PDB file of C-alpha atoms in Angstrom:
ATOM      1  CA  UNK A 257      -5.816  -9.965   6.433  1.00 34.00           C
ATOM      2  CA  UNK A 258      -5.191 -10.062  10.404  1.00 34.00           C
ATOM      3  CA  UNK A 259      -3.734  -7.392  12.290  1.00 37.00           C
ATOM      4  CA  UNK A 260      -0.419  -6.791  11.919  1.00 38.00           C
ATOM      5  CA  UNK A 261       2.794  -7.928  13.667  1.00 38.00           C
ATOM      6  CA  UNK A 262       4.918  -6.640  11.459  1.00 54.00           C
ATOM      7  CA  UNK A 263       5.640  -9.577  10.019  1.00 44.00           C
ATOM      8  CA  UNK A 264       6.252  -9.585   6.179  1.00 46.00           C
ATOM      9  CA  UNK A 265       3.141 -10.892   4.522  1.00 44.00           C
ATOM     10  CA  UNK A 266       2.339 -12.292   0.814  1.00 39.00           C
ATOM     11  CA  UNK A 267       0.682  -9.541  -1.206  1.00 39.00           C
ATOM     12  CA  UNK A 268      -2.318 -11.721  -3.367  1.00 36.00           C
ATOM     13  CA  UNK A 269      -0.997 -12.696  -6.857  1.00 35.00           C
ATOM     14  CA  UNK A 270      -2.197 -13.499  -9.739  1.00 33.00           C
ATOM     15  CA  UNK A 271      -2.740 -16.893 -11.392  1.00 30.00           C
ATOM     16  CA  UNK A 272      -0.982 -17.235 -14.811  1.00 27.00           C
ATOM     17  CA  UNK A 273      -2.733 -18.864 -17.769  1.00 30.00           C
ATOM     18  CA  UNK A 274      -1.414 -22.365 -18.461  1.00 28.00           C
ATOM     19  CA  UNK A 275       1.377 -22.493 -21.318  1.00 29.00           C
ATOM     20  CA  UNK A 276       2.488 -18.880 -20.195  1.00 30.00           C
ATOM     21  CA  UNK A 277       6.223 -18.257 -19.737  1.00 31.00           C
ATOM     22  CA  UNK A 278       6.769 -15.785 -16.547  1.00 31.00           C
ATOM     23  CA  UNK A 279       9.892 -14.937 -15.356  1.00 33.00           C
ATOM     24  CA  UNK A 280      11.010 -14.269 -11.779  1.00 34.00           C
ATOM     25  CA  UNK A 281      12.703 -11.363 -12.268  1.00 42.00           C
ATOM     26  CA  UNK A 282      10.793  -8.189 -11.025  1.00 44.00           C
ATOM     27  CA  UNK A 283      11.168  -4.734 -12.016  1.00 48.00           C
ATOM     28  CA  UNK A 284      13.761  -4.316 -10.000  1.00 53.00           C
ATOM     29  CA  UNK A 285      17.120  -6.088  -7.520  1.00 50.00           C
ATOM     30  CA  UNK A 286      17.022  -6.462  -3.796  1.00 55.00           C
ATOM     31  CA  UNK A 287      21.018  -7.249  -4.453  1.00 64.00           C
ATOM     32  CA  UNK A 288      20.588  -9.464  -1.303  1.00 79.00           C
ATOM     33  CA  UNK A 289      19.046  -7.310   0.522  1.00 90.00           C
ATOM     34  CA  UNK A 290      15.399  -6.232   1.397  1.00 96.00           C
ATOM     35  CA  UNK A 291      13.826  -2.906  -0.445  1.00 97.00           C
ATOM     36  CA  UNK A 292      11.525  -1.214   1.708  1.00 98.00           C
ATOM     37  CA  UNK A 293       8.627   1.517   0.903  1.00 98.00           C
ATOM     38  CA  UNK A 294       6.750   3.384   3.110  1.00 99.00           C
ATOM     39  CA  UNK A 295       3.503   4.946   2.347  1.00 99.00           C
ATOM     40  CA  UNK A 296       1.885   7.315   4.864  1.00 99.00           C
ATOM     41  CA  UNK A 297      -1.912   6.853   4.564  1.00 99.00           C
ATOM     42  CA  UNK A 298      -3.078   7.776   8.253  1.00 99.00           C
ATOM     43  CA  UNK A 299      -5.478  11.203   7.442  1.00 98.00           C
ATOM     44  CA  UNK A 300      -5.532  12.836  10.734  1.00 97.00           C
ATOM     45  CA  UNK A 301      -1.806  11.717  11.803  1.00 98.00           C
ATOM     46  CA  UNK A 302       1.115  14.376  11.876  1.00 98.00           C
ATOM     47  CA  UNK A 303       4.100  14.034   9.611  1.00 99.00           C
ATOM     48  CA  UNK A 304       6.254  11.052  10.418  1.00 99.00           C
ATOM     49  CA  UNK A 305       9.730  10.147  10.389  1.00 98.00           C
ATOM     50  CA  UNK A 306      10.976   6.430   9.958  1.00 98.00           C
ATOM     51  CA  UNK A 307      13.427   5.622  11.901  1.00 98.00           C
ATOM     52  CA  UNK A 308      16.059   2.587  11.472  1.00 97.00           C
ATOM     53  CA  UNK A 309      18.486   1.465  14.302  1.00 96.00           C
ATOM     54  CA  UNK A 310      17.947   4.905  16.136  1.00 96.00           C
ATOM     55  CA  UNK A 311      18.605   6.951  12.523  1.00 96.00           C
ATOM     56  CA  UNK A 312      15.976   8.841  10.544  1.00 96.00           C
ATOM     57  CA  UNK A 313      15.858   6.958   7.181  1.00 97.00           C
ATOM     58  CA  UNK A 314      12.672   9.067   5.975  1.00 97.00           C
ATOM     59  CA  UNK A 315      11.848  11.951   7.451  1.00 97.00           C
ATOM     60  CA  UNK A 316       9.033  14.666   7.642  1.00 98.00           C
ATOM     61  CA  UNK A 317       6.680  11.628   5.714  1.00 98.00           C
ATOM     62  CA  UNK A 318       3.101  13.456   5.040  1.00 98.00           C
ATOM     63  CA  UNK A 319      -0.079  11.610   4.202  1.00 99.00           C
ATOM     64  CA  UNK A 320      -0.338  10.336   1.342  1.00 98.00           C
ATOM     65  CA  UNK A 321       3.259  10.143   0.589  1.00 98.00           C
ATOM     66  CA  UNK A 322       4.815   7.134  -0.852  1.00 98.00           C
ATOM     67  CA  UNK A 323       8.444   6.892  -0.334  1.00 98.00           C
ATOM     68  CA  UNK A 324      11.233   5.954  -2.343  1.00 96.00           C
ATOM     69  CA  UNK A 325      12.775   2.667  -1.303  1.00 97.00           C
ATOM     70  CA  UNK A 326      15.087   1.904   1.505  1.00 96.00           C
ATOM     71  CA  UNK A 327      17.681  -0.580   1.380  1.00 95.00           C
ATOM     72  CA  UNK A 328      17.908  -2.674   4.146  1.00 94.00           C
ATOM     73  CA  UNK A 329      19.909  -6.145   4.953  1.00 85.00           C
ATOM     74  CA  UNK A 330      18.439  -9.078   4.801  1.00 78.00           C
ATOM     75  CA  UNK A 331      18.649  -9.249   8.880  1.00 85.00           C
ATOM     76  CA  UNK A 332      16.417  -7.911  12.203  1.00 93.00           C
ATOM     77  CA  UNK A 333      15.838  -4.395  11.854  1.00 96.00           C
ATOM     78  CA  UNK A 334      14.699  -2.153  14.369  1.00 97.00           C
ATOM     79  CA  UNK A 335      12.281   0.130  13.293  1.00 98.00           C
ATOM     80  CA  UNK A 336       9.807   2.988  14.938  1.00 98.00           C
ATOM     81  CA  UNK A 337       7.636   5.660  13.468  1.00 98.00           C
ATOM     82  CA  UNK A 338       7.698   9.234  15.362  1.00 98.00           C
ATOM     83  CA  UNK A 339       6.101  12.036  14.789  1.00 98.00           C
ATOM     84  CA  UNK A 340       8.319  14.733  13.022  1.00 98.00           C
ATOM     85  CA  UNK A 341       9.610  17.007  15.421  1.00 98.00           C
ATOM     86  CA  UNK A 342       8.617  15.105  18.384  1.00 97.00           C
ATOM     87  CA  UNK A 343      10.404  11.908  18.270  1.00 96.00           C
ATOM     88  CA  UNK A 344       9.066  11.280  22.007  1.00 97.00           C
ATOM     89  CA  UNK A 345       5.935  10.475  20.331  1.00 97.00           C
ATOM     90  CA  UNK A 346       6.322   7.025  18.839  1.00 98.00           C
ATOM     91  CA  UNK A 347       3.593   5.266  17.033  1.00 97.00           C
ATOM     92  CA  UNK A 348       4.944   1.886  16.365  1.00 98.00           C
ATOM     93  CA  UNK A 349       8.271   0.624  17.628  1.00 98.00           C
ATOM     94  CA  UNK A 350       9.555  -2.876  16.753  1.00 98.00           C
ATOM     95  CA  UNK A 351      12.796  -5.113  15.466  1.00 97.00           C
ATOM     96  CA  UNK A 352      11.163  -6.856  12.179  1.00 97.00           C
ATOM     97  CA  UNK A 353      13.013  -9.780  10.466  1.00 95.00           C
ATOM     98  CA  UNK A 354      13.323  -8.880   7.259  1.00 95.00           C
ATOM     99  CA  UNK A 355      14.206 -11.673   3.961  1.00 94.00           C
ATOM    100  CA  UNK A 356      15.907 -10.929   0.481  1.00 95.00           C
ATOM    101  CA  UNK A 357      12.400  -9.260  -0.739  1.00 95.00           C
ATOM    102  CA  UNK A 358      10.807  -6.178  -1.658  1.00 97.00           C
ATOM    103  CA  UNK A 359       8.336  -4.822   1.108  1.00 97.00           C
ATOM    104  CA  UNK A 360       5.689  -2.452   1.141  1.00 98.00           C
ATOM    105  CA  UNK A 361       4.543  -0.700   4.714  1.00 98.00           C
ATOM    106  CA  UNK A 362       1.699   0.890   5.278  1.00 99.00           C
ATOM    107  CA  UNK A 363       1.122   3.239   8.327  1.00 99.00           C
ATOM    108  CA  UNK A 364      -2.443   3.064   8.112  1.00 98.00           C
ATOM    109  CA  UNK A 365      -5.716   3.901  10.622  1.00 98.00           C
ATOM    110  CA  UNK A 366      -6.260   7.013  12.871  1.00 98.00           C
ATOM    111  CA  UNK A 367      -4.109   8.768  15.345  1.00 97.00           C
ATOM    112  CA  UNK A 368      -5.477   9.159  19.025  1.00 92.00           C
ATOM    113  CA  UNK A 369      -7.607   6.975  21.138  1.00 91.00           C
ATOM    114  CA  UNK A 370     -11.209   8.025  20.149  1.00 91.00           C
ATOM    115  CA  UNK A 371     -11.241   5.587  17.035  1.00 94.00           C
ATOM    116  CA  UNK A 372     -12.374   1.844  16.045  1.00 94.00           C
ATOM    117  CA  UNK A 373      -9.242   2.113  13.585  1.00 97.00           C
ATOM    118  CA  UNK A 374      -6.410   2.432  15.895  1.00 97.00           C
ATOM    119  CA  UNK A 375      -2.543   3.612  14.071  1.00 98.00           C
ATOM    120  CA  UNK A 376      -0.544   0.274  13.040  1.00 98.00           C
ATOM    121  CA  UNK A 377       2.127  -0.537  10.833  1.00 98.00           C
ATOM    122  CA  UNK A 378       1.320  -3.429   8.252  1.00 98.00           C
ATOM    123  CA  UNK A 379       4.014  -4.908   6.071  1.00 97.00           C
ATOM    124  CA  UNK A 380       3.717  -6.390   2.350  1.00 97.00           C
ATOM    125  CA  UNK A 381       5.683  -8.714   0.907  1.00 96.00           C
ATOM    126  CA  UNK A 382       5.348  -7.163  -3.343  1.00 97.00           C
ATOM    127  CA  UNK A 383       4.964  -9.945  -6.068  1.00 97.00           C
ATOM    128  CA  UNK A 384       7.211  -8.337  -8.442  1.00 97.00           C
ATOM    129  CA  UNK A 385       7.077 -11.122 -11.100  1.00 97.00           C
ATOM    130  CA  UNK A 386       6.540 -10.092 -14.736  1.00 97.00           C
ATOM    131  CA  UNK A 387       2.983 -10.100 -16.057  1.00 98.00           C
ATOM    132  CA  UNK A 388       2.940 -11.718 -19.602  1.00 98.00           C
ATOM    133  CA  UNK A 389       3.726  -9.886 -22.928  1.00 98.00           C
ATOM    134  CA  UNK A 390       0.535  -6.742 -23.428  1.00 98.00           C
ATOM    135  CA  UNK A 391      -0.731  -7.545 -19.666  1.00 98.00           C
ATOM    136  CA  UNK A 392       0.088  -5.173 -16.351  1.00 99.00           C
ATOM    137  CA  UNK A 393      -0.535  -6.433 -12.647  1.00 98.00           C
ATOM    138  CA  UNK A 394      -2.400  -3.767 -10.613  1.00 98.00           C
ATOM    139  CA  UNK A 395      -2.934  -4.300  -6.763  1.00 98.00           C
ATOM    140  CA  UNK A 396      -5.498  -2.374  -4.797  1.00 98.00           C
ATOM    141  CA  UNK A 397      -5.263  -1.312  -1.029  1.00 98.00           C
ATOM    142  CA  UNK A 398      -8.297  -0.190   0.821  1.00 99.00           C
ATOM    143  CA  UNK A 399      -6.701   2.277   3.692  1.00 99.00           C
ATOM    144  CA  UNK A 400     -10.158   4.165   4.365  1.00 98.00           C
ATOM    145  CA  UNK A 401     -10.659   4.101   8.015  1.00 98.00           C
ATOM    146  CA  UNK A 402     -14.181   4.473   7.442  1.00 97.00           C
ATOM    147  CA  UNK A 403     -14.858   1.968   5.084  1.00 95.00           C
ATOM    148  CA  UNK A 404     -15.400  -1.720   5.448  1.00 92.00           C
ATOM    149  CA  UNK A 405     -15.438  -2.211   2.191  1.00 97.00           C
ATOM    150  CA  UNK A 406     -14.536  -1.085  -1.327  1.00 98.00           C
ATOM    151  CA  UNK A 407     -15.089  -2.275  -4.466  1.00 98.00           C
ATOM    152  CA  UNK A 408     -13.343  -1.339  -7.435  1.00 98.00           C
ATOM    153  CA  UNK A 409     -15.027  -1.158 -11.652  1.00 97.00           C
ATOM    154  CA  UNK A 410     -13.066  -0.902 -14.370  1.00 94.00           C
ATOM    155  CA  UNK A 411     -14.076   0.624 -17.458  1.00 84.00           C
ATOM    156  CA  UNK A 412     -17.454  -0.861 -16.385  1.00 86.00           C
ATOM    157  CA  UNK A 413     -16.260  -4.011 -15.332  1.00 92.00           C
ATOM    158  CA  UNK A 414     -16.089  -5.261 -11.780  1.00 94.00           C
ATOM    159  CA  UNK A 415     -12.197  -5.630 -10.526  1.00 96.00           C
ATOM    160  CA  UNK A 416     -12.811  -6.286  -6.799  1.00 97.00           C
ATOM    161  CA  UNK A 417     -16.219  -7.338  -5.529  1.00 93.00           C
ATOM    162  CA  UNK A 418     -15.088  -5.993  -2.274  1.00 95.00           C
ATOM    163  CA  UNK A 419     -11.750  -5.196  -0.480  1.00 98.00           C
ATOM    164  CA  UNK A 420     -11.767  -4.691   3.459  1.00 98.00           C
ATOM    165  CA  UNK A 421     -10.067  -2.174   5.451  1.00 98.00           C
ATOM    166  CA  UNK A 422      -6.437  -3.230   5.434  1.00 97.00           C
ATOM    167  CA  UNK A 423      -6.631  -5.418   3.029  1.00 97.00           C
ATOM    168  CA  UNK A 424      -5.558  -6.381  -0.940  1.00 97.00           C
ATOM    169  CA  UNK A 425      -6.733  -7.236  -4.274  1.00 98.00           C
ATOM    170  CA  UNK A 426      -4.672  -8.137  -7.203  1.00 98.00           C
ATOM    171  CA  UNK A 427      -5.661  -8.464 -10.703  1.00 97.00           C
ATOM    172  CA  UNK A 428      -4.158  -8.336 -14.247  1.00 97.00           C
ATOM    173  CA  UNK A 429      -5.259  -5.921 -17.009  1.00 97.00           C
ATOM    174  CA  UNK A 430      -4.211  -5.052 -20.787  1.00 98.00           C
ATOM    175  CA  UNK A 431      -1.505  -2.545 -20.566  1.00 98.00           C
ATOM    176  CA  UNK A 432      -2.946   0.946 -21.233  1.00 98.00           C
ATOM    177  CA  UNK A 433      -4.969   3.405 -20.263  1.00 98.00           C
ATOM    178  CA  UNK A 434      -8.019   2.756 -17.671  1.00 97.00           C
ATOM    179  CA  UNK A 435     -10.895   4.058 -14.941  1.00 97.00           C
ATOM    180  CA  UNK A 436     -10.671   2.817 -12.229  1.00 97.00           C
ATOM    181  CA  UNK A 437     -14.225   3.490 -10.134  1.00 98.00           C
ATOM    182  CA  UNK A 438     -13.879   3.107  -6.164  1.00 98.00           C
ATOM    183  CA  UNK A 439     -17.529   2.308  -5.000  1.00 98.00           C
ATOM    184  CA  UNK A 440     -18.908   1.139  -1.773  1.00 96.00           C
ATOM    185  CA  UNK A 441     -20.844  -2.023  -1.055  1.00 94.00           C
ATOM    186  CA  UNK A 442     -24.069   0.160  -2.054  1.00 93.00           C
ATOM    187  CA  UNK A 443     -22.548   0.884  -5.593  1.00 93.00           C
ATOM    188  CA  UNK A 444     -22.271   4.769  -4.427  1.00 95.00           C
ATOM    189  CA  UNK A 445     -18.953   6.395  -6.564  1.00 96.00           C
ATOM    190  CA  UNK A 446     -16.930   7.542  -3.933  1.00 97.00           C
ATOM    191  CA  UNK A 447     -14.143   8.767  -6.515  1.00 98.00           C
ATOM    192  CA  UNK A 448     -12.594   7.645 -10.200  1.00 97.00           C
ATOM    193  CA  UNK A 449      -8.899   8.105 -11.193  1.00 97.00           C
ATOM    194  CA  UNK A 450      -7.259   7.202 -14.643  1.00 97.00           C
ATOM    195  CA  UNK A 451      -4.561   4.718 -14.764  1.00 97.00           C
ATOM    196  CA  UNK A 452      -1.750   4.260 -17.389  1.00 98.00           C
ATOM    197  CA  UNK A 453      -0.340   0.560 -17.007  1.00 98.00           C
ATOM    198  CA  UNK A 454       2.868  -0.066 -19.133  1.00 98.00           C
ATOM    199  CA  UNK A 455       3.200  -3.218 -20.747  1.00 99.00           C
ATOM    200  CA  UNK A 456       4.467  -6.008 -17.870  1.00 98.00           C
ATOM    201  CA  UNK A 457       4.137  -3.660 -15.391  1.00 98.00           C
ATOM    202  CA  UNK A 458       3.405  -4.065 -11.528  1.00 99.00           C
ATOM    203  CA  UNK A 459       1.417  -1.580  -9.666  1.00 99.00           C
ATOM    204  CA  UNK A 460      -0.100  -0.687  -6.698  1.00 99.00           C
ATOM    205  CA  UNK A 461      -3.154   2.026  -6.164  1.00 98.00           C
ATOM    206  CA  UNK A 462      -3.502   3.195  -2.747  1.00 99.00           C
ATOM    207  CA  UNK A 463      -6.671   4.105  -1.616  1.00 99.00           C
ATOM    208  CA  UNK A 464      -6.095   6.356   1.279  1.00 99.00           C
ATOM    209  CA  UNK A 465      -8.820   9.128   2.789  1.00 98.00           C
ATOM    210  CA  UNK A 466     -12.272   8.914   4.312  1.00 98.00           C
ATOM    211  CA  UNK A 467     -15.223   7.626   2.044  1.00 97.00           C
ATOM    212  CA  UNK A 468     -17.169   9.898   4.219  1.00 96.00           C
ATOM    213  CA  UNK A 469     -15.139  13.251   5.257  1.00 95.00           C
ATOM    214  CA  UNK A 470     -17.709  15.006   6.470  1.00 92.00           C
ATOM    215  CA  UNK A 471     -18.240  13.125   9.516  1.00 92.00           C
ATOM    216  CA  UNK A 472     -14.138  12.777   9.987  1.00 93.00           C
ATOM    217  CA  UNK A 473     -12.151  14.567  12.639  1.00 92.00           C
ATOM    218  CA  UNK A 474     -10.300  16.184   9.550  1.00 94.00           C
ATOM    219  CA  UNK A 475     -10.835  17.204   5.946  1.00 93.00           C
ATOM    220  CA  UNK A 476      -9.220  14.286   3.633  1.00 97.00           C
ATOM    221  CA  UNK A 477     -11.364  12.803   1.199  1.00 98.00           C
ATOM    222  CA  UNK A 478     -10.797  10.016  -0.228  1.00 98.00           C
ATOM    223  CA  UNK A 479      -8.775   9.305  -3.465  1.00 98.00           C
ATOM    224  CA  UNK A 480      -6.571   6.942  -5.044  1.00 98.00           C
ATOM    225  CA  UNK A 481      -2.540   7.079  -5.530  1.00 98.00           C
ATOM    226  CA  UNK A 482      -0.754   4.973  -7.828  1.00 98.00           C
ATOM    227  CA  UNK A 483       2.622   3.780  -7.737  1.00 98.00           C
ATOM    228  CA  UNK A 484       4.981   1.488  -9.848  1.00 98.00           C
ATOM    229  CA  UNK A 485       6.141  -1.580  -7.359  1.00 98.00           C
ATOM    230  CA  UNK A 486       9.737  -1.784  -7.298  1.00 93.00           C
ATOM    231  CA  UNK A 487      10.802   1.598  -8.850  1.00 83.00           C
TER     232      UNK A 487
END
């Protein structure tokens, strides 16, 4: 995935097994709008406020936070990210161009200037189509700034070979209960969470921390956050 512009882009799907009946409808209405969450995955960033045409819509966001959802029109939207309490201090300023969609934002990387991974704003467009009947969707996002790549088991089962800083992965699973394993490239466990999918359900897990955060400016190790897309 390339750096960001802020422009809206496709999260992966999913392909859908010939003969299978999928509807459109997601698990939940943009109403002709655009739905927009914001999750806070920067480790050594203060707390953040997002702010719409000159207005905090979110405020005092801390890492690791996933929002609710904003409701935005379907129109240009100017947006910045500040630092709570010192809005002087803007990380990412910009009018986006947001369509009738549901969007996912990540503030992802490190804060300062001493850092490969610099603080950006990337946007998701969220596939909220329906999985088929006893099937969930589950998307993974690798936010590590220390990582190049990730890959992701499953109750002993390879998900993701690898996913890249920055980027996603999107699978389908039997709804229910699972392990999800985040490894690097070497096969090293860097951390294992358990997941409970609902049947035709759409979810993201975040993977937000440092593989490594011994040698990070701060103390956040890495673990993953799940979320229902669209709730």
């Amino acid at each position: 995935m390339p750096p960001s512009t802020a422009e809206p882009t496709a999260a992966p799907g999913t392909e859908t097994p010939a003969g299978t009946d999928v509807p459109t409808d997601g698990p939940s209405s943009t109403d002709g709008g655009a739905n927009l969450r914001v999750v806070h995955a920067v480790p050594n960033a203060p707390n953040i406020d997002i702010v719409v045409f000159g207005d905090p819509a979110l405020k005092d966001e801390t890492f690791r936070q996933i929002s609710q959802y904003l409701y935005l029109g379907a129109e240009q939207t100017a947006l910045s990210l500040v630092a709570t309490g010192n809005p002087d201090r803007v990380f990412f300023e910009e009018t986006i161009d947001f369509e009738v969609a549901s969007y996912t934002g990540i503030i992802l990387g490190e804060a300062g200037n001493n850092t490969d991974r610099p603080l950006e704003f990337r946007l998701f467009e969220e596939d909220l189509s329906l999985p088929e009947q006893g099937s969930a969707r589950l998307q993974f996002v690798n936010t590590a700034p220390d990582a190049q790549t990730l890959r992701v088991v499953s109750d002993d089962e390879a998900l993701f070979g690898g996913v890249g800083y920055g980027e996603t992965a999107s699978t389908t699973l039997p709804a229910g209960s699972h392990q999800l394993e985040i490894r690097t490239p070497n096969g090293e466990a860097v951390t294992t969470t358990e997941v409970e999918l609902a049947d035709r359900g759409v979810y993201t897990a975040f993977g937000m921390g440092y593989v490594n955060p011994g040698n990070a400016p701060t103390n956040a190790p890495f673990q993953v956050d799940v979320a229902e897309d669209g709730d």
